[in-house]
Coordinates of C-alpha atoms in Angstrom, one line a residue:
X81 CA 66.6 126.7 163.3
X82 CA 66.0 130.2 160.3
X83 CA 62.5 131.0 160.0
X84 CA 61.2 130.2 156.5
X85 CA 59.3 133.3 156.0
X86 CA 57.7 132.0 152.8
X87 CA 55.3 135.1 152.2
X88 CA 55.6 137.0 148.9
X89 CA 55.7 137.3 145.6
X90 CA 55.8 138.5 144.6
X91 CA 55.1 138.0 142.0
X92 CA 56.3 140.1 142.5
X93 CA 53.1 140.9 143.6
X94 CA 53.1 139.8 143.2
X95 CA 53.8 139.6 142.7
X96 CA 53.8 142.0 139.3
X97 CA 52.0 141.6 136.3
X98 CA 54.0 139.6 134.7
X99 CA 52.9 137.0 136.5
X100 CA 48.8 137.4 136.7
X101 CA 49.1 138.0 132.2
X102 CA 51.2 135.9 131.0
X103 CA 52.2 132.8 128.5
X104 CA 49.9 130.5 129.7
X105 CA 46.5 130.0 128.1
X106 CA 45.4 129.4 131.6
X107 CA 46.8 132.8 133.0
X108 CA 45.8 134.6 129.9
X109 CA 42.0 133.6 131.4
X110 CA 42.4 134.5 134.8
X111 CA 44.8 136.4 136.0
X112 CA 44.4 135.8 139.5
X113 CA 47.1 133.6 140.4
X114 CA 50.5 134.6 139.9
X115 CA 53.7 132.8 141.9
X116 CA 55.1 135.9 142.7
X117 CA 58.3 134.8 144.4
X118 CA 56.0 131.7 145.0
X119 CA 55.0 134.3 148.2
X120 CA 58.4 134.0 149.3
X121 CA 60.2 137.1 149.4
X122 CA 60.2 138.2 153.0
X123 CA 63.1 135.4 153.2
X124 CA 65.8 138.1 152.4
X125 CA 64.7 139.9 155.5
X126 CA 64.8 136.8 158.0
X127 CA 68.6 135.4 155.8
X128 CA 69.8 138.5 156.0
X129 CA 73.7 139.6 157.1
X130 CA 73.6 141.6 159.9
X131 CA 74.4 144.9 159.3
X132 CA 75.0 147.7 161.9
X133 CA 73.4 150.3 159.3
X134 CA 70.2 150.3 159.3
X135 CA 70.6 151.4 154.9
X136 CA 70.5 148.2 153.2
X137 CA 70.3 147.5 149.0
X138 CA 68.0 144.6 148.0
X139 CA 67.2 143.0 144.3
X140 CA 65.4 140.0 143.2
X141 CA 64.9 137.8 140.4
X142 CA 61.7 135.6 139.5
X143 CA 61.9 133.8 136.2
X144 CA 58.7 131.1 135.4
X145 CA 57.6 129.9 132.3
X146 CA 54.6 127.3 131.9
X147 CA 55.1 123.7 130.3
X148 CA 52.0 123.8 128.5
X149 CA 54.0 127.0 126.4
X150 CA 57.1 124.9 125.4
X151 CA 54.8 121.9 123.6
X152 CA 54.7 121.9 120.1
X153 CA 55.6 125.3 119.5
X154 CA 58.6 127.9 119.7
X155 CA 57.0 130.6 121.2
X156 CA 57.2 129.7 125.3
X157 CA 59.0 132.9 126.8
X158 CA 60.9 132.2 129.8
X159 CA 59.5 135.6 131.4
X160 CA 62.3 137.0 134.7
X161 CA 61.0 140.3 136.5
X162 CA 63.9 141.6 138.7
X163 CA 64.3 145.0 140.8
X164 CA 66.5 146.8 142.3
X165 CA 65.6 148.7 145.7
X166 CA 67.0 150.8 148.6
X167 CA 65.8 149.6 152.4
X168 CA 65.3 151.4 155.2
X169 CA 65.8 149.1 158.5
X170 CA 65.9 150.9 161.7
X171 CA 64.8 148.1 163.9
X172 CA 63.7 144.3 163.8
X173 CA 60.6 145.6 164.2
X174 CA 60.1 147.2 160.8
X175 CA 61.3 148.5 157.8
X176 CA 60.6 150.8 154.8
X177 CA 61.4 150.6 151.5
X178 CA 62.0 151.5 147.5
X179 CA 61.9 149.5 144.7
X180 CA 62.3 149.9 140.5
X181 CA 61.1 146.6 138.7
X182 CA 62.3 146.0 135.3
X183 CA 61.1 142.7 133.1
X184 CA 63.1 141.3 130.7
X185 CA 61.5 138.3 127.8
X186 CA 62.9 135.6 126.0
X187 CA 60.1 135.7 123.3
X188 CA 57.7 138.8 122.0
X189 CA 55.9 135.7 121.1
X190 CA 52.7 134.3 122.4
X191 CA 52.6 136.6 126.1
X192 CA 49.1 137.3 127.2
X193 CA 47.7 140.5 126.3
X194 CA 49.7 143.3 129.3
X195 CA 53.0 141.5 128.7
X196 CA 52.6 142.0 124.6
X197 CA 52.0 145.4 125.3
X198 CA 55.0 146.2 127.5
X199 CA 57.0 144.4 125.5
X200 CA 55.7 145.7 121.9
X201 CA 59.1 147.2 121.3
X202 CA 61.5 145.7 123.3
X203 CA 62.4 142.8 125.1
X204 CA 63.2 144.5 128.1
X205 CA 61.0 147.2 129.6
X206 CA 61.0 148.7 132.4
X207 CA 58.3 148.0 135.2
X208 CA 56.5 149.3 138.4
X209 CA 58.2 151.6 140.9
X210 CA 57.0 150.2 144.6
X211 CA 56.6 151.7 147.7
X212 CA 57.0 148.8 151.0
X213 CA 56.3 149.1 154.6
X214 CA 56.6 145.6 156.6
X215 CA 56.1 145.4 160.1
X216 CA 57.0 142.1 162.0
X217 CA 55.5 141.4 165.7
X218 CA 57.0 139.5 167.7
X219 CA 54.5 136.3 168.6
X220 CA 51.7 137.6 167.7
X221 CA 48.8 135.3 168.0
X222 CA 51.2 133.0 169.2
X223 CA 53.1 132.6 166.1
X224 CA 56.5 132.1 166.4
X225 CA 57.6 134.7 163.1
X226 CA 55.4 137.1 161.9
X227 CA 55.3 139.8 159.1
X228 CA 52.9 142.2 157.5
X229 CA 54.1 143.2 154.2
X230 CA 52.4 146.6 152.6
X231 CA 52.9 147.8 149.1
X232 CA 51.9 150.4 146.4
X233 CA 52.6 149.4 143.3
X234 CA 52.9 152.8 141.0
X235 CA 51.5 153.3 137.5
X236 CA 54.9 153.8 136.1
X237 CA 55.1 150.9 134.0
X238 CA 53.7 151.8 130.0
X239 CA 50.5 150.1 130.2
X240 CA 49.3 151.7 133.2
X241 CA 51.0 155.1 131.8
X242 CA 49.0 154.5 128.3
X243 CA 45.2 152.7 130.9
X244 CA 45.3 155.5 133.1
X245 CA 45.7 153.4 135.7
X246 CA 46.1 154.6 139.6
X247 CA 47.8 152.3 141.0
X248 CA 47.9 148.3 143.1
X249 CA 47.5 147.3 146.9
X250 CA 48.2 144.8 148.3
X251 CA 48.9 143.5 152.1
X252 CA 50.3 140.1 152.6
X253 CA 50.0 138.8 156.3
X254 CA 52.0 135.9 156.7
X255 CA 52.7 134.0 160.2
X256 CA 54.2 130.8 161.8
X257 CA 54.3 128.0 164.0
X258 CA 56.7 125.8 165.0
X259 CA 55.4 122.2 165.2
X260 CA 58.6 120.7 166.4
X261 CA 62.4 121.2 165.5
X262 CA 61.8 119.7 161.9
X263 CA 58.1 120.7 160.9
X264 CA 56.4 124.6 160.2
X265 CA 53.1 125.4 159.6
X266 CA 52.1 129.0 157.9
X267 CA 49.6 130.2 157.4
X268 CA 49.4 133.3 154.4
X269 CA 46.5 136.2 153.7
X270 CA 46.6 138.5 150.9
X271 CA 43.7 141.3 150.2
X272 CA 45.1 143.4 147.3
X273 CA 43.2 146.3 145.0
X274 CA 43.7 147.7 141.7
X275 CA 42.6 151.1 141.3
X276 CA 41.9 153.3 137.7
X277 CA 40.8 156.2 136.7
X278 CA 37.4 158.1 135.0
X279 CA 40.3 158.5 132.0
X280 CA 40.7 154.6 131.4
X281 CA 40.1 153.5 128.2
X282 CA 38.8 150.1 129.2
X283 CA 36.2 151.4 131.8
X284 CA 33.2 150.3 130.3
X285 CA 34.6 146.2 130.9
X286 CA 36.4 146.9 134.3
X287 CA 38.2 144.0 133.4
X288 CA 41.6 145.5 133.1
X289 CA 41.3 148.5 134.8
X290 CA 40.2 147.4 138.3
X291 CA 40.0 144.3 140.6
X292 CA 39.9 142.8 143.8
X293 CA 41.4 140.0 144.6
X294 CA 41.7 137.7 148.4
X295 CA 44.7 134.6 147.9
X296 CA 44.9 132.6 151.0
X297 CA 47.2 129.2 151.9
X298 CA 48.5 127.2 154.5
X299 CA 52.0 126.2 154.1
X300 CA 53.9 123.0 155.4
X301 CA 57.5 122.9 155.3
X302 CA 60.2 120.5 156.6
X303 CA 63.3 121.7 157.9
X304 CA 66.9 119.5 156.7
X305 CA 69.1 121.8 158.2
X306 CA 70.3 125.5 158.1
X307 CA 70.3 125.7 154.6
X308 CA 67.8 123.7 152.7
X309 CA 63.5 123.6 153.4
X310 CA 61.4 122.1 151.2
X311 CA 57.6 123.4 151.2
X312 CA 54.0 122.3 149.8
X313 CA 51.6 124.7 150.1
X314 CA 48.1 124.8 148.7
X315 CA 46.7 128.8 147.4
X316 CA 43.5 130.2 147.0
X317 CA 42.8 133.1 145.0
X318 CA 39.5 134.7 144.2
X319 CA 39.1 137.4 142.3
X320 CA 36.2 140.2 141.0
X321 CA 36.9 142.7 138.4
X322 CA 32.9 143.5 138.8
X323 CA 33.7 144.0 142.5
X324 CA 33.7 148.2 141.3
X325 CA 30.0 147.6 140.1
X326 CA 28.6 146.2 143.8
X327 CA 28.9 142.5 142.3
X328 CA 31.3 141.0 144.4
X329 CA 30.6 137.1 142.1
X330 CA 34.3 136.1 141.9
X331 CA 35.3 136.1 138.2
X332 CA 35.5 133.1 135.9
X333 CA 38.1 130.5 135.8
X334 CA 39.4 131.2 139.8
X335 CA 42.6 128.5 140.9
X336 CA 43.5 126.8 143.4
X337 CA 47.1 126.2 142.8
X338 CA 49.6 123.8 144.2
X339 CA 53.1 124.3 144.9
X340 CA 56.0 122.2 145.8
X341 CA 59.3 124.0 146.1
X342 CA 62.8 124.8 148.4
X343 CA 64.0 127.4 150.6
X344 CA 67.6 127.8 150.2
X345 CA 70.0 129.9 152.5
X346 CA 73.3 131.2 151.6
X347 CA 74.5 134.3 153.4
X348 CA 72.9 137.3 151.9
X349 CA 71.4 135.6 149.2
X350 CA 67.9 133.1 148.9
X351 CA 66.6 131.0 146.1
X352 CA 63.8 129.5 145.9
X353 CA 63.0 127.0 142.9
X354 CA 59.3 125.8 142.9
X355 CA 57.0 123.9 140.6
X356 CA 53.3 125.2 140.7
X357 CA 50.1 123.9 139.3
X358 CA 47.5 125.6 138.5
X359 CA 43.6 124.2 138.7
X360 CA 40.4 125.0 138.7
X361 CA 37.8 126.4 141.2
X362 CA 34.4 126.3 139.1
X363 CA 31.9 123.6 140.7
X364 CA 34.6 122.7 143.1
X365 CA 36.5 120.7 140.3
X366 CA 39.9 121.8 141.8
X367 CA 40.1 121.6 145.1
X368 CA 43.0 119.7 146.6
X369 CA 40.4 116.8 147.9
X370 CA 38.6 116.3 144.5
X371 CA 40.0 113.9 142.0
X372 CA 39.2 115.6 138.9
X373 CA 41.9 118.8 140.3
X374 CA 44.4 117.3 137.6
X375 CA 47.2 118.3 139.7
X376 CA 50.6 118.7 138.2
X377 CA 49.2 117.7 134.8
X378 CA 51.9 118.8 132.3
X379 CA 49.7 121.9 130.6
X380 CA 48.5 123.6 134.1
X381 CA 52.5 123.9 135.0
X382 CA 54.3 126.6 136.1
X383 CA 58.5 126.1 136.9
X384 CA 60.1 129.2 139.2
X385 CA 63.2 130.1 139.6
X386 CA 63.5 133.1 142.0
X387 CA 66.5 134.7 143.9
X388 CA 66.9 137.7 146.5
X389 CA 69.6 139.6 148.1
X390 CA 70.3 141.3 151.2
X391 CA 73.2 143.3 151.1

């Protein structure tokens, strides 16, 4: 049975700023949640074809849009954060990778503040340069699969240059436990930090200058066959923009995110469609256990489609 390894981003980091400041009103007020490939990117390692050479060429595309942005307006944008990379993987235990991101938007209207600045002159824009190091220990904490992934996002895009930022650091940790041939449980933990410099024009405010963030999620995965795995995850995202001032209180509007999606494996390709529903964590109203979570209401949905490949 293939391991799910639905760990990243993503986004793209992540993960990436594209999903941290998107077209959604919720995301503009709270850049804490990001679909980031719905934390799925490590699959391109798990499903890569077995090639004798330690060198690999990698591709990724993370595309998303928000339901509420398309209701009653023509300005709803579809944003695609993409990368090309080169990977060196001399063993099954570890690998190094260098990536260059670039972003495309279908509309330059109604974007979040950072995206609007990034696409000020064009629908296509160069993104961050990412250095990645990953370690895949076997049997860690009794897990059937584990991944520890450290990334540095160099401040090479236009907005980072204007802000005199110092880059972002992200450390994803993912562990799987196979319960039986069909069901797998997993855990995800990702601390992150964005650095600024004394020349950052927004340093007096701090919200767009530097933050500390932690994401955590349980995953429940069902294996239909070697190619398809539906899953559900609930991600809690806590972010503090004032932590650098000694105030560790989370920002208003931190979210919990319900996610349903598919892991699909075809040769060198990993394909990941998903729907994510953000709910507020203020006063516990967005708890997965709360009747007021409003999960999967149209105004808090994002649609995500991600593709990764290793050659």
